[in-house]
Structure formats: structure tokens, C-alpha cells
């Protein structure tokens, strides 16, 4: 357990790994031989995803039901994941909820739910995994933020706060973790076609066109297009990148349309 592990092959924990961007991250990492612990809420779903990735890639995987809003479950989840996959050199926090709730409907409970899942869990995940990360050469962690960390949207003040908060935490922790050569970064996706965005499109079919009109590349993103950016930040190819935000939005923040 105390041996130095080389980062390109070290296992990675992925929260929210049963759907959308988290699932694409698990697949993209397994594709290059990195074992993955896939965490999500539904035990049956994570187990079936973990075993199908293992069958398709031959790479070790482990599926586990962990609610990241519950800090005790995070601690237990890490211990169980270590038993199955060993020492972790990477972490992706993709678990998140959209938390659509404008100011006039906002309640303390909705605010807390969004912040607990999306943001509060993040520093505690890193803290619980820190001894593994310290042992791994080139360890790296990535949080999935959002263009809403930057762009104002009346529908989601709590979500925007959670995603902007991630960028602040990452800069603070980049200062702390650099002495152990652990890197920390955020990937901020634009509108990516996952169940989260599909729900919004199902609710209002005109929304897809409205999104696409603004995006310079004229289309929604694919989960894999975010996952490859995450995989890059977790790899030694990104060895001098820490405390930053990699925007993957097809030209959305940069758009004047
Ligand atoms: P998704 O709904 O497809 O996947 C999110 C996953 O997180 C789900 O499997 C869900 O079960 C899991 N999850 C929710 N609460 C959890 C909890 N308490 N504990 C553990 N798992 C939990 O959504 P997605 O679009 O893939 O989103 C992934 C991340 O990307 C989220 O953080 C989201 O905010 C962010 N993001 C998405 C988009 C987009 O356009 N899809 C844009 C910007 C940012």
C-alpha cells in the first residue's frame, strides 16, 4: 500500500459515474487502461455499468452506491473502493443536480440540497482520499463545474453558486496540494446532451434551438467530448496545469450571438 504508483495507470474514483458526463469519464479512462471506481446513487445501475465496462475493456472496475451528500458514505465508499482497486491516484467529481429554482421559489432546503451534492462534497472527497493521492506520483483531481460558474442564469442561483464555488475551492486547494505534487482543476462544460439536458429539452422543445443559436459551433456537446478533457487533466500530459478551469463549451462563454 505504501509503494509509489505511477499516475497513468492508477485507479480513479468517479462520482456520478452512472450517467452522462461521469459515465463517459469512466469509459474514457478505462479505454486507456485506468481502473475506475464508479460511484452513484443506484446500486444496481452502478454494478451493471461497472461490469459492462470491465467486459468491454478488460480493465478492473468497481461499482458502488454512494450518496455524496452524506459525508459518512464518502469515507466508507473510499475504504471499500480501496479494498477492490488499491491506491487511488485520481478523482472526478461529476455527481451533480441542476437544481432549477429561481429566487422567488428558493427555500433553505433546496439551496442546501444543491450545495451539499454539488459543492460541499468536493473538499471532503479530496480530504478522504488525500493519503492515497500523496502516495501517487502525478496524482490529479478534477471537478465538473459549468459555464454557469461564469454566465448568469435566473433559473439556477444555487447551481451557479455551487459551480462558481468549485473554482474558488480549487484555487485554494491548488495552493495547498502543490507541495505534494497533487494537481486540482475544473472542467466547465457548456450544454452537453446528457439526461440532465434531455430533461430540459423534453420539458420545452424550443430550448435546444435556443442553446444551439448561441453556441459558436452550432451544436450541443457530447459527453465523450468532456470526458477526454477530464482524462487529459488526469494524465501526465497535464503535468504543469493546476488551479485552473478548462472550458469545454463549443464556444458558448465566448459567444456574442
Ligand atoms: P446526469 O444527470 O446525466 O448525471 C449526474 C449523475 O449524478 C446521475 O447519475 C445522478 O444519479 C448522480 N448523482 C446525483 N446526485 C448524487 C448524489 N447525491 N450522490 C451521487 N451521485 C449523484 O447529468 P450530467 O449532465 O452528466 O452532469 C454531470 C455533471 O456535469 C454535473 O455536475 C453537472 O452539473 C455538470 N454539468 C453538466 C452540463 C450538461 O450540459 N449536461 C453542463 C455543465 C455542467
Coordinates of C-alpha atoms and ligand atoms in Angstrom, one line a residue:
X1 CA 0.0 0.0 0.0
X2 CA 2.9 2.4 0.6
X3 CA 4.5 1.9 -2.8
X4 CA 4.6 4.7 -5.3
X5 CA 2.0 4.2 -8.0
X6 CA 2.6 5.7 -11.5
X7 CA -0.3 8.1 -12.3
X8 CA -1.1 7.0 -15.9
X9 CA -2.3 3.6 -14.6
X10 CA -3.5 4.5 -11.1
X11 CA -7.2 3.9 -10.4
X12 CA -9.7 6.8 -10.4
X13 CA -12.9 7.3 -8.4
X14 CA -15.8 8.9 -10.4
X15 CA -18.8 10.3 -8.6
X16 CA -22.0 10.4 -10.6
X17 CA -20.5 7.8 -12.8
X18 CA -23.7 6.0 -13.8
X19 CA -24.9 8.7 -16.3
X20 CA -23.9 11.4 -18.7
X21 CA -20.5 13.0 -18.2
X22 CA -19.5 10.8 -15.3
X23 CA -20.2 7.6 -17.3
X24 CA -18.3 9.0 -20.3
X25 CA -15.3 9.7 -18.0
X26 CA -15.4 6.1 -16.7
X27 CA -15.4 4.7 -20.2
X28 CA -12.7 7.1 -21.5
X29 CA -10.4 6.3 -18.6
X30 CA -11.0 2.5 -18.9
X31 CA -10.3 2.8 -22.6
X32 CA -6.7 3.8 -21.7
X33 CA -6.3 1.2 -19.1
X34 CA -7.1 3.1 -15.9
X35 CA -9.2 1.1 -13.4
X36 CA -12.3 3.0 -12.3
X37 CA -14.5 3.0 -9.2
X38 CA -17.9 4.2 -10.4
X39 CA -20.0 5.8 -7.7
X40 CA -23.6 6.8 -8.0
X41 CA -26.9 6.6 -6.1
X42 CA -28.4 3.4 -7.6
X43 CA -26.5 0.2 -6.7
X44 CA -28.0 -2.0 -9.4
X45 CA -27.1 0.6 -12.1
X46 CA -23.5 1.2 -11.0
X47 CA -22.8 -2.5 -10.7
X48 CA -24.2 -3.2 -14.2
X49 CA -22.2 -0.3 -15.7
X50 CA -19.0 -1.3 -13.9
X51 CA -19.3 -4.9 -15.1
X52 CA -20.1 -3.9 -18.7
X53 CA -17.0 -1.6 -18.9
X54 CA -14.9 -4.4 -17.4
X55 CA -16.2 -6.8 -20.0
X56 CA -15.6 -4.4 -22.9
X57 CA -12.1 -3.1 -21.9
X58 CA -10.7 -5.9 -19.7
X59 CA -9.8 -3.2 -17.1
X60 CA -10.7 -3.5 -13.4
X61 CA -13.8 -1.7 -12.3
X62 CA -15.8 -1.4 -9.2
X63 CA -19.3 -0.1 -8.8
X64 CA -20.7 1.3 -5.5
X65 CA -23.8 3.2 -4.3
X66 CA -22.6 6.3 -2.6
X67 CA -24.7 9.4 -1.9
X68 CA -22.0 12.2 -1.9
X69 CA -24.2 14.5 0.1
X70 CA -23.6 12.1 3.1
X71 CA -20.0 12.6 4.3
X72 CA -20.0 9.4 6.2
X73 CA -20.9 7.5 3.0
X74 CA -17.9 9.1 1.3
X75 CA -15.5 7.8 4.0
X76 CA -16.9 4.3 3.7
X77 CA -17.0 4.4 -0.1
X78 CA -13.3 5.2 -0.2
X79 CA -12.4 2.3 2.1
X80 CA -14.5 -0.2 0.1
X81 CA -13.1 1.1 -3.2
X82 CA -9.5 0.8 -1.9
X83 CA -10.3 -2.9 -0.9
X84 CA -11.2 -3.6 -4.6
X85 CA -8.9 -1.4 -6.6
X86 CA -6.0 -0.4 -4.3
X87 CA -4.4 3.1 -4.0
X88 CA -6.2 5.9 -6.0
X89 CA -4.3 8.5 -8.0
X90 CA -7.3 10.3 -9.4
X91 CA -10.8 11.6 -8.6
X92 CA -13.5 13.0 -10.8
X93 CA -16.5 14.7 -9.1
X94 CA -19.2 14.6 -11.7
X95 CA -22.2 13.9 -9.4
X96 CA -24.5 16.9 -9.6
X97 CA -28.1 18.1 -9.8
X98 CA -29.4 21.0 -11.9
X99 CA -31.3 22.5 -9.0
X100 CA -33.6 24.7 -11.2
X101 CA -35.1 27.1 -8.7
X102 CA -35.3 30.8 -9.2
X103 CA -35.0 33.3 -6.3
X104 CA -38.7 33.7 -5.6
X105 CA -39.2 29.9 -5.2
X106 CA -35.9 29.4 -3.3
X107 CA -36.1 27.6 0.1
X108 CA -33.4 26.7 2.6
X109 CA -33.9 23.0 1.8
X110 CA -33.5 23.3 -2.0
X111 CA -30.4 25.6 -1.5
X112 CA -28.9 23.1 0.9
X113 CA -29.6 20.0 -1.3
X114 CA -27.9 21.6 -4.4
X115 CA -24.9 22.9 -2.4
X116 CA -24.5 19.6 -0.4
X117 CA -24.4 17.4 -3.5
X118 CA -22.6 19.7 -6.0
X119 CA -20.1 21.6 -3.7
X120 CA -19.8 20.6 -0.1
X121 CA -18.9 17.0 -1.0
X122 CA -15.9 18.1 -3.1
X123 CA -13.4 19.2 -0.5
X124 CA -14.4 16.2 1.7
X125 CA -13.9 13.7 -1.1
X126 CA -10.4 15.1 -1.6
X127 CA -9.7 15.1 2.1
X128 CA -10.8 11.5 2.5
X129 CA -8.6 10.4 -0.5
X130 CA -5.6 12.6 0.4
X131 CA -3.4 9.8 1.8
X132 CA -3.8 7.9 -1.5
X133 CA -3.1 10.9 -3.6
X134 CA 0.0 11.7 -1.6
X135 CA 1.4 8.3 -2.3
X136 CA 0.8 8.5 -6.1
X137 CA 3.2 10.2 -8.4
X138 CA 1.4 12.7 -10.6
X139 CA -1.9 12.5 -8.7
X140 CA -4.7 14.7 -10.1
X141 CA -8.3 15.5 -9.2
X142 CA -10.9 17.2 -11.4
X143 CA -14.3 18.7 -10.6
X144 CA -17.0 19.2 -13.2
X145 CA -18.1 22.8 -12.9
X146 CA -20.2 24.6 -15.5
X147 CA -20.4 27.6 -17.8
X148 CA -22.9 28.8 -15.1
X149 CA -19.9 29.4 -12.8
X150 CA -19.5 32.4 -15.2
X151 CA -22.7 33.1 -17.1
X152 CA -25.8 34.5 -15.2
X153 CA -29.0 32.4 -15.4
X154 CA -32.0 33.4 -13.4
X155 CA -33.2 29.8 -13.2
X156 CA -30.4 28.5 -11.1
X157 CA -28.8 30.7 -8.4
X158 CA -27.9 27.7 -6.2
X159 CA -26.4 25.7 -9.0
X160 CA -24.4 28.8 -10.2
X161 CA -23.2 29.3 -6.7
X162 CA -22.1 25.7 -6.4
X163 CA -20.2 25.7 -9.6
X164 CA -18.5 29.1 -9.0
X165 CA -17.7 27.9 -5.5
X166 CA -15.8 24.9 -7.0
X167 CA -13.5 27.3 -8.9
X168 CA -12.7 29.1 -5.7
X169 CA -12.1 25.9 -3.7
X170 CA -9.9 24.6 -6.4
X171 CA -7.6 27.6 -6.4
X172 CA -7.3 27.4 -2.6
X173 CA -6.6 23.7 -2.7
X174 CA -4.2 24.0 -5.6
X175 CA -2.1 26.2 -3.3
X176 CA -2.3 23.6 -0.5
X177 CA -1.8 20.4 -2.6
X178 CA 1.0 21.6 -4.9
X179 CA 3.5 20.7 -2.1
X180 CA 2.6 17.1 -2.6
X181 CA 2.6 17.5 -6.4
X182 CA -1.2 16.8 -6.5
X183 CA -2.9 18.8 -9.2
X184 CA -6.5 20.0 -9.0
X185 CA -8.6 21.5 -11.9
X186 CA -12.1 22.0 -13.1
X187 CA -13.7 21.3 -16.4
X188 CA -16.6 23.6 -17.2
X189 CA -18.9 22.1 -19.8
X190 CA -21.4 24.1 -21.8
X191 CA -24.6 22.4 -22.9
X192 CA -23.9 18.7 -23.2
X193 CA -26.5 16.2 -24.4
X194 CA -27.0 14.1 -21.2
X195 CA -30.1 13.0 -19.3
X196 CA -29.8 16.3 -17.4
X197 CA -30.1 18.4 -20.5
X198 CA -32.5 16.0 -22.2
X199 CA -35.0 16.6 -19.4
X200 CA -34.9 20.4 -20.1
X201 CA -35.4 19.7 -23.9
X202 CA -38.3 17.3 -23.1
X203 CA -39.9 20.0 -21.0
X204 CA -39.5 22.7 -23.7
X205 CA -38.6 21.5 -27.2
X206 CA -37.6 25.0 -28.4
X207 CA -34.8 25.1 -25.8
X208 CA -32.3 23.1 -27.9
X209 CA -32.5 25.5 -30.8
X210 CA -32.1 28.4 -28.4
X211 CA -28.9 26.8 -27.0
X212 CA -27.5 26.0 -30.4
X213 CA -28.1 29.5 -31.7
X214 CA -25.8 30.9 -29.1
X215 CA -23.0 28.2 -29.4
X216 CA -20.4 29.2 -31.9
X217 CA -20.0 25.5 -33.1
X218 CA -23.8 25.4 -33.5
X219 CA -24.5 22.1 -31.7
X220 CA -24.7 20.6 -28.2
X221 CA -21.7 18.8 -26.9
X222 CA -21.3 15.0 -26.4
X223 CA -20.4 13.6 -23.0
X224 CA -17.3 12.0 -24.5
X225 CA -16.0 15.5 -25.6
X226 CA -16.0 16.5 -21.9
X227 CA -14.5 13.1 -20.8
X228 CA -11.5 13.4 -23.0
X229 CA -10.7 16.8 -21.5
X230 CA -11.0 15.3 -18.0
X231 CA -8.8 12.4 -19.0
X232 CA -6.2 14.8 -20.2
X233 CA -6.2 16.7 -16.9
X234 CA -5.8 13.4 -15.0
X235 CA -2.8 12.4 -17.1
X236 CA 0.8 13.4 -17.0
X237 CA 0.3 15.3 -20.3
X238 CA -1.2 18.0 -18.0
X239 CA 1.7 17.9 -15.5
X240 CA 2.1 21.7 -15.2
X241 CA -1.6 22.5 -15.1
X242 CA -3.2 23.2 -11.7
X243 CA -5.8 25.6 -10.2
X244 CA -7.4 26.3 -13.5
X245 CA -10.7 25.9 -15.4
X246 CA -10.8 24.2 -18.7
X247 CA -14.0 25.3 -20.5
X248 CA -15.5 22.7 -22.9
X249 CA -18.4 24.6 -24.4
X250 CA -18.1 24.7 -28.2
X251 CA -17.8 28.5 -27.9
X252 CA -20.6 29.5 -25.5
X253 CA -18.9 31.8 -23.0
X254 CA -17.1 33.3 -25.9
X255 CA -20.3 33.9 -27.9
X256 CA -21.8 37.3 -28.7
X257 CA -24.8 35.6 -30.5
Ligands
LIG1 P1 -26.7 13.4 -15.3 O1 -27.9 13.7 -14.6 O2 -26.7 12.6 -16.6 O3 -25.6 12.6 -14.3 C1 -25.5 13.1 -13.0 C2 -25.3 11.8 -12.1 O4 -25.0 12.3 -10.8 C3 -26.5 10.9 -12.1 O5 -26.2 9.6 -12.4 C4 -27.0 11.0 -10.7 O6 -27.6 9.9 -10.2 C5 -25.7 11.4 -9.9 N1 -26.0 12.0 -8.6 C6 -26.9 12.9 -8.4 N2 -26.9 13.2 -7.0 C7 -26.0 12.3 -6.5 C8 -25.5 12.1 -5.2 N3 -26.1 12.8 -4.1 N4 -24.6 11.2 -5.0 C9 -24.1 10.5 -6.0 N5 -24.4 10.7 -7.3 C10 -25.4 11.6 -7.5 O7 -26.0 14.8 -15.6 P2 -24.7 15.2 -16.4 O8 -25.2 16.2 -17.4 O9 -23.9 14.1 -16.8 O10 -24.0 16.0 -15.2 C11 -22.7 15.6 -14.7 C12 -22.1 16.9 -14.1 O11 -21.8 17.8 -15.1 C13 -22.9 17.6 -13.1 O12 -22.1 18.0 -12.0 C14 -23.5 18.8 -13.9 O13 -23.8 19.9 -13.1 C15 -22.3 19.1 -14.8 N6 -22.7 19.8 -16.0 C16 -23.5 19.3 -16.9 C17 -23.8 20.0 -18.1 C18 -24.7 19.5 -19.2 O14 -25.0 20.2 -20.1 N7 -25.1 18.2 -19.2 C19 -23.3 21.3 -18.2 C20 -22.4 21.8 -17.2 C21 -22.1 21.0 -16.1

